[in-house]
């Protein structure tokens, strides 16, 4: 086969078949204010390090077959989607209905033209989402643009192509919210096989119930909310989040939903010291940053 024919064959194949591994992109790694914070002149908000610029927390996941999902649509979703070159979505998964995780929902409009997008969450999240975005579900005048979405209360794994997305009940203060475990393959979904290690996303977490821990394998990658060094009433601090990674047996743990009290470099140093103090700790830790790409 000539090189020209081979290239044409590869081009045809690549247009209909994705061959990359499952990947995830951290679209935002910041807390509810985002960083820089409006009106703040602290060193982190004035930092020249691009990793100190943190949009509101969100995660994009793409499977080997091109399946594309997003976890949370925060206020910067439009900017995040343009930056990550997101061309399509198959579903939206919500952790909870706080503004910094939900209020970019209207900006999925261009991605819902071809077909409505299912939006998955627990009952309290879906109820509040449908109330807050009530205009989406009532008749409006022609030309009134709005996203085409289909709310879905979920308690069981969801299949999107080869991706299996499992809701993981966690606590955010007194609120019952969801984390999400994402993996490829059918094992542990319809079949009785073990759940693949996959990626576990637990933002805004302040406690992981034992029932949820029992659901989980040792994640290949854990992305978990760690707000700051100081304790907080509704979020893990750095130590609590990193200890959760150790207890869950995560091979890699990344902190997200980070506030402006600590620079990226300072958090890297904190994670290094955390590991250094614990002998035989077989895990990698560090802060996530906007645009970080994770391959599984």
PDB file of C-alpha atoms in Angstrom:
ATOM      1  CA  UNK A   1       0.000   0.000   0.000  1.00  0.00           C
ATOM      2  CA  UNK A   2       1.404   3.387  -0.957  1.00  0.00           C
ATOM      3  CA  UNK A   3       1.952   6.071   1.665  1.00  0.00           C
ATOM      4  CA  UNK A   4      -0.763   8.214   0.018  1.00  0.00           C
ATOM      5  CA  UNK A   5      -3.334   5.405   0.161  1.00  0.00           C
ATOM      6  CA  UNK A   6      -2.336   4.632   3.744  1.00  0.00           C
ATOM      7  CA  UNK A   7      -2.794   8.265   4.757  1.00  0.00           C
ATOM      8  CA  UNK A   8      -6.223   8.373   3.085  1.00  0.00           C
ATOM      9  CA  UNK A   9      -7.217   5.179   4.881  1.00  0.00           C
ATOM     10  CA  UNK A  10      -6.078   6.570   8.230  1.00  0.00           C
ATOM     11  CA  UNK A  11      -7.939   9.799   7.585  1.00  0.00           C
ATOM     12  CA  UNK A  12     -11.178   7.931   6.827  1.00  0.00           C
ATOM     13  CA  UNK A  13     -10.738   5.729   9.875  1.00  0.00           C
ATOM     14  CA  UNK A  14      -9.945   8.626  12.187  1.00  0.00           C
ATOM     15  CA  UNK A  15     -13.062  10.500  11.101  1.00  0.00           C
ATOM     16  CA  UNK A  16     -15.340   7.801  12.502  1.00  0.00           C
ATOM     17  CA  UNK A  17     -13.248   6.064  15.163  1.00  0.00           C
ATOM     18  CA  UNK A  18     -11.502   7.561  18.193  1.00  0.00           C
ATOM     19  CA  UNK A  19      -8.438   5.703  19.410  1.00  0.00           C
ATOM     20  CA  UNK A  20      -7.252   7.881  22.317  1.00  0.00           C
ATOM     21  CA  UNK A  21      -7.572   6.624  25.905  1.00  0.00           C
ATOM     22  CA  UNK A  22     -10.219   7.945  28.248  1.00  0.00           C
ATOM     23  CA  UNK A  23      -9.192  11.418  29.356  1.00  0.00           C
ATOM     24  CA  UNK A  24     -10.410  14.090  31.723  1.00  0.00           C
ATOM     25  CA  UNK A  25      -9.757  17.828  31.647  1.00  0.00           C
ATOM     26  CA  UNK A  26      -9.980  20.013  34.745  1.00  0.00           C
ATOM     27  CA  UNK A  27     -11.988  22.927  33.361  1.00  0.00           C
ATOM     28  CA  UNK A  28     -11.944  24.784  36.659  1.00  0.00           C
ATOM     29  CA  UNK A  29     -10.195  24.211  39.983  1.00  0.00           C
ATOM     30  CA  UNK A  30     -11.395  27.197  42.019  1.00  0.00           C
ATOM     31  CA  UNK A  31     -13.875  27.740  44.802  1.00  0.00           C
ATOM     32  CA  UNK A  32     -17.141  29.704  44.514  1.00  0.00           C
ATOM     33  CA  UNK A  33     -15.467  33.130  44.086  1.00  0.00           C
ATOM     34  CA  UNK A  34     -13.072  32.005  41.380  1.00  0.00           C
ATOM     35  CA  UNK A  35      -9.543  33.403  41.350  1.00  0.00           C
ATOM     36  CA  UNK A  36      -8.715  36.242  41.033  1.00  0.00           C
ATOM     37  CA  UNK A  37     -11.496  37.231  43.420  1.00  0.00           C
ATOM     38  CA  UNK A  38     -13.403  40.403  42.547  1.00  0.00           C
ATOM     39  CA  UNK A  39     -11.895  43.351  44.416  1.00  0.00           C
ATOM     40  CA  UNK A  40      -9.076  41.343  46.021  1.00  0.00           C
ATOM     41  CA  UNK A  41      -5.420  42.411  45.972  1.00  0.00           C
ATOM     42  CA  UNK A  42      -3.944  39.424  47.814  1.00  0.00           C
ATOM     43  CA  UNK A  43      -0.713  37.872  46.417  1.00  0.00           C
ATOM     44  CA  UNK A  44      -2.548  34.908  44.848  1.00  0.00           C
ATOM     45  CA  UNK A  45      -5.123  37.110  43.106  1.00  0.00           C
ATOM     46  CA  UNK A  46      -2.268  39.275  41.744  1.00  0.00           C
ATOM     47  CA  UNK A  47      -0.071  36.291  40.845  1.00  0.00           C
ATOM     48  CA  UNK A  48       1.589  36.022  37.420  1.00  0.00           C
ATOM     49  CA  UNK A  49       1.473  32.207  37.616  1.00  0.00           C
ATOM     50  CA  UNK A  50      -1.344  31.072  35.271  1.00  0.00           C
ATOM     51  CA  UNK A  51      -1.957  28.088  37.583  1.00  0.00           C
ATOM     52  CA  UNK A  52      -3.146  30.567  40.210  1.00  0.00           C
ATOM     53  CA  UNK A  53      -6.027  31.617  37.924  1.00  0.00           C
ATOM     54  CA  UNK A  54      -8.837  29.263  38.931  1.00  0.00           C
ATOM     55  CA  UNK A  55     -12.273  29.238  37.343  1.00  0.00           C
ATOM     56  CA  UNK A  56     -15.173  27.556  39.111  1.00  0.00           C
ATOM     57  CA  UNK A  57     -14.850  23.773  39.563  1.00  0.00           C
ATOM     58  CA  UNK A  58     -15.832  21.575  36.614  1.00  0.00           C
ATOM     59  CA  UNK A  59     -14.602  18.413  34.876  1.00  0.00           C
ATOM     60  CA  UNK A  60     -14.869  17.266  31.242  1.00  0.00           C
ATOM     61  CA  UNK A  61     -14.483  13.557  30.447  1.00  0.00           C
ATOM     62  CA  UNK A  62     -14.088  11.968  27.019  1.00  0.00           C
ATOM     63  CA  UNK A  63     -14.093   8.225  26.362  1.00  0.00           C
ATOM     64  CA  UNK A  64     -12.236   6.212  23.744  1.00  0.00           C
ATOM     65  CA  UNK A  65     -15.239   6.305  21.442  1.00  0.00           C
ATOM     66  CA  UNK A  66     -15.639  10.067  21.702  1.00  0.00           C
ATOM     67  CA  UNK A  67     -18.308   9.907  24.414  1.00  0.00           C
ATOM     68  CA  UNK A  68     -18.274  13.306  26.106  1.00  0.00           C
ATOM     69  CA  UNK A  69     -19.703  14.292  29.468  1.00  0.00           C
ATOM     70  CA  UNK A  70     -19.312  17.210  31.826  1.00  0.00           C
ATOM     71  CA  UNK A  71     -19.568  17.284  35.593  1.00  0.00           C
ATOM     72  CA  UNK A  72     -21.035  20.642  36.701  1.00  0.00           C
ATOM     73  CA  UNK A  73     -21.707  23.696  34.571  1.00  0.00           C
ATOM     74  CA  UNK A  74     -20.369  26.651  36.525  1.00  0.00           C
ATOM     75  CA  UNK A  75     -20.637  30.340  35.592  1.00  0.00           C
ATOM     76  CA  UNK A  76     -17.596  30.172  33.267  1.00  0.00           C
ATOM     77  CA  UNK A  77     -18.791  27.122  31.332  1.00  0.00           C
ATOM     78  CA  UNK A  78     -18.823  28.996  27.999  1.00  0.00           C
ATOM     79  CA  UNK A  79     -15.223  30.162  28.426  1.00  0.00           C
ATOM     80  CA  UNK A  80     -14.122  26.757  29.695  1.00  0.00           C
ATOM     81  CA  UNK A  81     -15.735  24.935  26.762  1.00  0.00           C
ATOM     82  CA  UNK A  82     -14.102  27.260  24.222  1.00  0.00           C
ATOM     83  CA  UNK A  83     -10.701  26.890  25.879  1.00  0.00           C
ATOM     84  CA  UNK A  84     -10.992  23.078  25.964  1.00  0.00           C
ATOM     85  CA  UNK A  85     -12.382  22.995  22.382  1.00  0.00           C
ATOM     86  CA  UNK A  86     -15.463  21.027  23.423  1.00  0.00           C
ATOM     87  CA  UNK A  87     -17.445  20.240  20.268  1.00  0.00           C
ATOM     88  CA  UNK A  88     -20.126  17.944  21.656  1.00  0.00           C
ATOM     89  CA  UNK A  89     -21.697  16.689  24.851  1.00  0.00           C
ATOM     90  CA  UNK A  90     -23.674  13.527  25.499  1.00  0.00           C
ATOM     91  CA  UNK A  91     -24.775  14.278  29.060  1.00  0.00           C
ATOM     92  CA  UNK A  92     -24.383  16.576  32.052  1.00  0.00           C
ATOM     93  CA  UNK A  93     -23.822  15.325  35.597  1.00  0.00           C
ATOM     94  CA  UNK A  94     -24.419  17.678  38.525  1.00  0.00           C
ATOM     95  CA  UNK A  95     -22.894  17.339  41.978  1.00  0.00           C
ATOM     96  CA  UNK A  96     -25.277  19.843  43.607  1.00  0.00           C
ATOM     97  CA  UNK A  97     -27.182  23.025  42.723  1.00  0.00           C
ATOM     98  CA  UNK A  98     -24.980  25.764  44.207  1.00  0.00           C
ATOM     99  CA  UNK A  99     -24.461  28.635  41.778  1.00  0.00           C
ATOM    100  CA  UNK A 100     -20.764  27.946  41.191  1.00  0.00           C
ATOM    101  CA  UNK A 101     -21.639  24.448  39.941  1.00  0.00           C
ATOM    102  CA  UNK A 102     -24.819  25.157  38.001  1.00  0.00           C
ATOM    103  CA  UNK A 103     -25.208  28.689  36.677  1.00  0.00           C
ATOM    104  CA  UNK A 104     -23.535  28.121  33.316  1.00  0.00           C
ATOM    105  CA  UNK A 105     -26.232  25.629  32.313  1.00  0.00           C
ATOM    106  CA  UNK A 106     -27.801  27.956  29.746  1.00  0.00           C
ATOM    107  CA  UNK A 107     -24.529  27.975  27.792  1.00  0.00           C
ATOM    108  CA  UNK A 108     -24.949  24.345  26.718  1.00  0.00           C
ATOM    109  CA  UNK A 109     -27.408  25.665  24.090  1.00  0.00           C
ATOM    110  CA  UNK A 110     -25.026  25.231  21.110  1.00  0.00           C
ATOM    111  CA  UNK A 111     -24.251  21.693  22.256  1.00  0.00           C
ATOM    112  CA  UNK A 112     -27.918  20.688  22.530  1.00  0.00           C
ATOM    113  CA  UNK A 113     -29.056  21.688  19.034  1.00  0.00           C
ATOM    114  CA  UNK A 114     -28.812  18.193  17.582  1.00  0.00           C
ATOM    115  CA  UNK A 115     -30.423  16.395  20.506  1.00  0.00           C
ATOM    116  CA  UNK A 116     -31.574  17.162  24.048  1.00  0.00           C
ATOM    117  CA  UNK A 117     -28.960  16.641  26.747  1.00  0.00           C
ATOM    118  CA  UNK A 118     -29.864  14.554  29.798  1.00  0.00           C
ATOM    119  CA  UNK A 119     -28.962  16.258  33.070  1.00  0.00           C
ATOM    120  CA  UNK A 120     -28.373  13.828  35.938  1.00  0.00           C
ATOM    121  CA  UNK A 121     -28.396  14.578  39.661  1.00  0.00           C
ATOM    122  CA  UNK A 122     -30.034  13.619  42.918  1.00  0.00           C
ATOM    123  CA  UNK A 123     -33.618  14.702  43.583  1.00  0.00           C
ATOM    124  CA  UNK A 124     -32.826  17.889  45.501  1.00  0.00           C
ATOM    125  CA  UNK A 125     -30.422  19.024  42.778  1.00  0.00           C
ATOM    126  CA  UNK A 126     -32.803  18.316  39.906  1.00  0.00           C
ATOM    127  CA  UNK A 127     -35.724  19.945  41.733  1.00  0.00           C
ATOM    128  CA  UNK A 128     -33.742  23.119  42.362  1.00  0.00           C
ATOM    129  CA  UNK A 129     -32.287  23.140  38.849  1.00  0.00           C
ATOM    130  CA  UNK A 130     -35.765  22.932  37.258  1.00  0.00           C
ATOM    131  CA  UNK A 131     -37.007  25.722  39.534  1.00  0.00           C
ATOM    132  CA  UNK A 132     -34.047  28.019  38.931  1.00  0.00           C
ATOM    133  CA  UNK A 133     -34.141  27.414  35.156  1.00  0.00           C
ATOM    134  CA  UNK A 134     -37.930  27.232  34.916  1.00  0.00           C
ATOM    135  CA  UNK A 135     -38.002  29.171  31.610  1.00  0.00           C
ATOM    136  CA  UNK A 136     -36.368  26.164  29.939  1.00  0.00           C
ATOM    137  CA  UNK A 137     -39.429  24.015  30.612  1.00  0.00           C
ATOM    138  CA  UNK A 138     -42.223  26.388  29.661  1.00  0.00           C
ATOM    139  CA  UNK A 139     -43.335  27.655  26.269  1.00  0.00           C
ATOM    140  CA  UNK A 140     -41.565  30.815  25.177  1.00  0.00           C
ATOM    141  CA  UNK A 141     -41.704  33.035  22.121  1.00  0.00           C
ATOM    142  CA  UNK A 142     -40.034  31.955  18.891  1.00  0.00           C
ATOM    143  CA  UNK A 143     -36.425  32.986  18.880  1.00  0.00           C
ATOM    144  CA  UNK A 144     -36.106  32.770  22.642  1.00  0.00           C
ATOM    145  CA  UNK A 145     -32.964  30.696  22.854  1.00  0.00           C
ATOM    146  CA  UNK A 146     -32.752  28.117  25.613  1.00  0.00           C
ATOM    147  CA  UNK A 147     -30.947  24.840  26.127  1.00  0.00           C
ATOM    148  CA  UNK A 148     -32.625  21.539  25.273  1.00  0.00           C
ATOM    149  CA  UNK A 149     -32.184  19.508  28.436  1.00  0.00           C
ATOM    150  CA  UNK A 150     -33.922  16.530  30.018  1.00  0.00           C
ATOM    151  CA  UNK A 151     -33.716  16.369  33.837  1.00  0.00           C
ATOM    152  CA  UNK A 152     -33.124  12.904  35.299  1.00  0.00           C
ATOM    153  CA  UNK A 153     -33.010  11.943  38.976  1.00  0.00           C
ATOM    154  CA  UNK A 154     -30.470   9.148  39.284  1.00  0.00           C
ATOM    155  CA  UNK A 155     -29.420   6.613  41.900  1.00  0.00           C
ATOM    156  CA  UNK A 156     -27.984   3.875  39.646  1.00  0.00           C
ATOM    157  CA  UNK A 157     -25.033   3.811  37.215  1.00  0.00           C
ATOM    158  CA  UNK A 158     -25.554   5.569  33.877  1.00  0.00           C
ATOM    159  CA  UNK A 159     -24.098   4.228  30.621  1.00  0.00           C
ATOM    160  CA  UNK A 160     -22.950   6.682  27.943  1.00  0.00           C
ATOM    161  CA  UNK A 161     -21.412   4.592  25.172  1.00  0.00           C
ATOM    162  CA  UNK A 162     -18.500   2.752  26.783  1.00  0.00           C
ATOM    163  CA  UNK A 163     -18.477   5.078  29.816  1.00  0.00           C
ATOM    164  CA  UNK A 164     -20.133   4.069  33.064  1.00  0.00           C
ATOM    165  CA  UNK A 165     -20.846   6.935  35.451  1.00  0.00           C
ATOM    166  CA  UNK A 166     -21.788   6.027  39.013  1.00  0.00           C
ATOM    167  CA  UNK A 167     -23.373   8.420  41.517  1.00  0.00           C
ATOM    168  CA  UNK A 168     -21.514   8.426  44.845  1.00  0.00           C
ATOM    169  CA  UNK A 169     -23.461   9.958  47.775  1.00  0.00           C
ATOM    170  CA  UNK A 170     -21.290  12.294  49.882  1.00  0.00           C
ATOM    171  CA  UNK A 171     -21.853  15.144  52.333  1.00  0.00           C
ATOM    172  CA  UNK A 172     -21.347  18.884  51.798  1.00  0.00           C
ATOM    173  CA  UNK A 173     -21.930  20.115  55.329  1.00  0.00           C
ATOM    174  CA  UNK A 174     -25.499  18.979  56.066  1.00  0.00           C
ATOM    175  CA  UNK A 175     -26.339  18.680  52.365  1.00  0.00           C
ATOM    176  CA  UNK A 176     -26.571  15.347  50.585  1.00  0.00           C
ATOM    177  CA  UNK A 177     -24.771  15.773  47.284  1.00  0.00           C
ATOM    178  CA  UNK A 178     -23.170  13.488  44.705  1.00  0.00           C
ATOM    179  CA  UNK A 179     -19.664  12.656  43.665  1.00  0.00           C
ATOM    180  CA  UNK A 180     -19.200  10.754  40.411  1.00  0.00           C
ATOM    181  CA  UNK A 181     -17.092   7.706  39.545  1.00  0.00           C
ATOM    182  CA  UNK A 182     -16.306   7.395  35.822  1.00  0.00           C
ATOM    183  CA  UNK A 183     -14.861   4.298  34.155  1.00  0.00           C
ATOM    184  CA  UNK A 184     -14.837   2.530  30.801  1.00  0.00           C
ATOM    185  CA  UNK A 185     -16.191  -0.945  30.045  1.00  0.00           C
ATOM    186  CA  UNK A 186     -19.221  -2.898  31.198  1.00  0.00           C
ATOM    187  CA  UNK A 187     -17.723  -4.543  34.284  1.00  0.00           C
ATOM    188  CA  UNK A 188     -19.558  -3.520  37.398  1.00  0.00           C
ATOM    189  CA  UNK A 189     -22.412  -1.923  35.418  1.00  0.00           C
ATOM    190  CA  UNK A 190     -24.871  -4.504  34.037  1.00  0.00           C
ATOM    191  CA  UNK A 191     -22.467  -7.350  34.782  1.00  0.00           C
ATOM    192  CA  UNK A 192     -21.464  -8.731  38.169  1.00  0.00           C
ATOM    193  CA  UNK A 193     -17.767  -8.112  37.493  1.00  0.00           C
ATOM    194  CA  UNK A 194     -15.605  -5.790  39.579  1.00  0.00           C
ATOM    195  CA  UNK A 195     -15.864  -2.044  39.093  1.00  0.00           C
ATOM    196  CA  UNK A 196     -12.860  -0.696  37.147  1.00  0.00           C
ATOM    197  CA  UNK A 197     -10.575   1.667  39.043  1.00  0.00           C
ATOM    198  CA  UNK A 198     -11.453   4.697  36.927  1.00  0.00           C
ATOM    199  CA  UNK A 199     -11.650   8.327  38.026  1.00  0.00           C
ATOM    200  CA  UNK A 200     -13.436   9.542  41.152  1.00  0.00           C
ATOM    201  CA  UNK A 201     -14.592  13.165  41.344  1.00  0.00           C
ATOM    202  CA  UNK A 202     -15.579  14.418  44.814  1.00  0.00           C
ATOM    203  CA  UNK A 203     -15.779  18.190  44.855  1.00  0.00           C
ATOM    204  CA  UNK A 204     -17.311  20.174  47.767  1.00  0.00           C
ATOM    205  CA  UNK A 205     -16.917  17.135  50.000  1.00  0.00           C
ATOM    206  CA  UNK A 206     -16.895  17.323  53.801  1.00  0.00           C
ATOM    207  CA  UNK A 207     -17.521  13.625  54.540  1.00  0.00           C
ATOM    208  CA  UNK A 208     -17.656  10.336  52.646  1.00  0.00           C
ATOM    209  CA  UNK A 209     -20.205   7.953  54.177  1.00  0.00           C
ATOM    210  CA  UNK A 210     -18.991   4.394  54.755  1.00  0.00           C
ATOM    211  CA  UNK A 211     -21.754   3.085  52.479  1.00  0.00           C
ATOM    212  CA  UNK A 212     -20.194   5.086  49.640  1.00  0.00           C
ATOM    213  CA  UNK A 213     -16.670   3.902  50.481  1.00  0.00           C
ATOM    214  CA  UNK A 214     -17.890   0.312  50.180  1.00  0.00           C
ATOM    215  CA  UNK A 215     -19.149   1.057  46.645  1.00  0.00           C
ATOM    216  CA  UNK A 216     -15.734   2.130  45.421  1.00  0.00           C
ATOM    217  CA  UNK A 217     -12.651   0.408  44.031  1.00  0.00           C
ATOM    218  CA  UNK A 218      -9.248   2.002  44.561  1.00  0.00           C
ATOM    219  CA  UNK A 219      -9.470   4.867  42.056  1.00  0.00           C
ATOM    220  CA  UNK A 220      -6.693   5.312  39.542  1.00  0.00           C
ATOM    221  CA  UNK A 221      -7.263   9.063  39.857  1.00  0.00           C
ATOM    222  CA  UNK A 222      -9.065  10.949  42.630  1.00  0.00           C
ATOM    223  CA  UNK A 223      -9.992  14.605  42.111  1.00  0.00           C
ATOM    224  CA  UNK A 224     -11.223  15.892  45.447  1.00  0.00           C
ATOM    225  CA  UNK A 225     -12.173  19.234  46.921  1.00  0.00           C
ATOM    226  CA  UNK A 226      -9.558  20.656  49.286  1.00  0.00           C
ATOM    227  CA  UNK A 227     -10.372  24.257  50.097  1.00  0.00           C
ATOM    228  CA  UNK A 228      -7.408  25.453  52.159  1.00  0.00           C
ATOM    229  CA  UNK A 229      -5.141  24.579  55.106  1.00  0.00           C
ATOM    230  CA  UNK A 230      -7.554  25.846  57.783  1.00  0.00           C
ATOM    231  CA  UNK A 231     -10.587  23.685  58.653  1.00  0.00           C
ATOM    232  CA  UNK A 232     -13.940  24.598  57.124  1.00  0.00           C
ATOM    233  CA  UNK A 233     -17.461  23.613  58.111  1.00  0.00           C
ATOM    234  CA  UNK A 234     -18.623  22.354  54.713  1.00  0.00           C
ATOM    235  CA  UNK A 235     -15.419  21.448  52.849  1.00  0.00           C
ATOM    236  CA  UNK A 236     -12.423  19.210  53.423  1.00  0.00           C
ATOM    237  CA  UNK A 237      -9.227  21.115  54.093  1.00  0.00           C
ATOM    238  CA  UNK A 238      -6.011  19.978  52.400  1.00  0.00           C
ATOM    239  CA  UNK A 239      -5.101  17.380  55.015  1.00  0.00           C
ATOM    240  CA  UNK A 240      -8.587  15.868  55.153  1.00  0.00           C
ATOM    241  CA  UNK A 241      -8.776  15.637  51.360  1.00  0.00           C
ATOM    242  CA  UNK A 242      -5.331  14.053  51.045  1.00  0.00           C
ATOM    243  CA  UNK A 243      -6.100  11.606  53.859  1.00  0.00           C
ATOM    244  CA  UNK A 244      -9.286  10.618  52.044  1.00  0.00           C
ATOM    245  CA  UNK A 245      -7.101   9.798  49.036  1.00  0.00           C
ATOM    246  CA  UNK A 246      -4.900   7.599  51.208  1.00  0.00           C
ATOM    247  CA  UNK A 247      -7.886   5.830  52.781  1.00  0.00           C
ATOM    248  CA  UNK A 248      -9.504   5.246  49.376  1.00  0.00           C
ATOM    249  CA  UNK A 249      -6.218   3.870  48.018  1.00  0.00           C
ATOM    250  CA  UNK A 250      -6.047   6.357  45.142  1.00  0.00           C
ATOM    251  CA  UNK A 251      -2.965   6.013  42.938  1.00  0.00           C
ATOM    252  CA  UNK A 252      -3.077   9.771  42.218  1.00  0.00           C
ATOM    253  CA  UNK A 253      -4.874  12.474  44.174  1.00  0.00           C
ATOM    254  CA  UNK A 254      -5.471  16.009  42.909  1.00  0.00           C
ATOM    255  CA  UNK A 255      -6.939  18.816  45.008  1.00  0.00           C
ATOM    256  CA  UNK A 256      -9.600  21.026  43.449  1.00  0.00           C
ATOM    257  CA  UNK A 257     -12.135  23.690  44.543  1.00  0.00           C
ATOM    258  CA  UNK A 258      -9.222  25.691  45.980  1.00  0.00           C
ATOM    259  CA  UNK A 259      -9.552  29.161  47.521  1.00  0.00           C
ATOM    260  CA  UNK A 260      -7.208  32.159  47.150  1.00  0.00           C
ATOM    261  CA  UNK A 261      -5.380  31.706  50.473  1.00  0.00           C
ATOM    262  CA  UNK A 262      -2.662  29.554  48.890  1.00  0.00           C
ATOM    263  CA  UNK A 263      -0.687  29.729  45.645  1.00  0.00           C
ATOM    264  CA  UNK A 264      -0.236  26.713  43.397  1.00  0.00           C
ATOM    265  CA  UNK A 265       3.422  26.489  44.436  1.00  0.00           C
ATOM    266  CA  UNK A 266       2.537  26.618  48.136  1.00  0.00           C
ATOM    267  CA  UNK A 267       0.035  23.780  47.686  1.00  0.00           C
ATOM    268  CA  UNK A 268       2.616  21.721  45.782  1.00  0.00           C
ATOM    269  CA  UNK A 269       4.980  22.179  48.728  1.00  0.00           C
ATOM    270  CA  UNK A 270       2.223  21.232  51.179  1.00  0.00           C
ATOM    271  CA  UNK A 271       1.487  18.017  49.268  1.00  0.00           C
ATOM    272  CA  UNK A 272       5.198  17.190  49.123  1.00  0.00           C
ATOM    273  CA  UNK A 273       5.498  17.574  52.894  1.00  0.00           C
ATOM    274  CA  UNK A 274       2.335  15.525  53.428  1.00  0.00           C
ATOM    275  CA  UNK A 275       3.860  12.594  51.541  1.00  0.00           C
ATOM    276  CA  UNK A 276       7.300  13.071  53.094  1.00  0.00           C
ATOM    277  CA  UNK A 277       5.887  12.677  56.626  1.00  0.00           C
ATOM    278  CA  UNK A 278       4.280   9.335  55.765  1.00  0.00           C
ATOM    279  CA  UNK A 279       6.670   6.514  55.017  1.00  0.00           C
ATOM    280  CA  UNK A 280       5.799   3.994  52.304  1.00  0.00           C
ATOM    281  CA  UNK A 281       2.994   6.200  50.996  1.00  0.00           C
ATOM    282  CA  UNK A 282       2.317   4.758  47.566  1.00  0.00           C
ATOM    283  CA  UNK A 283       0.423   7.647  46.005  1.00  0.00           C
ATOM    284  CA  UNK A 284       1.016  10.843  44.037  1.00  0.00           C
ATOM    285  CA  UNK A 285      -0.545  14.061  45.299  1.00  0.00           C
ATOM    286  CA  UNK A 286      -0.743  17.645  44.133  1.00  0.00           C
ATOM    287  CA  UNK A 287      -3.037  20.553  43.305  1.00  0.00           C
ATOM    288  CA  UNK A 288      -5.104  20.458  40.136  1.00  0.00           C
ATOM    289  CA  UNK A 289      -5.060  23.469  37.828  1.00  0.00           C
ATOM    290  CA  UNK A 290      -7.284  24.751  35.063  1.00  0.00           C
ATOM    291  CA  UNK A 291      -6.486  22.866  31.866  1.00  0.00           C
ATOM    292  CA  UNK A 292      -4.833  19.877  33.548  1.00  0.00           C
ATOM    293  CA  UNK A 293      -5.403  16.820  31.323  1.00  0.00           C
ATOM    294  CA  UNK A 294      -5.583  13.402  32.963  1.00  0.00           C
ATOM    295  CA  UNK A 295      -5.287  10.170  30.953  1.00  0.00           C
ATOM    296  CA  UNK A 296      -6.555   6.827  32.173  1.00  0.00           C
TER     297      UNK A 296
END
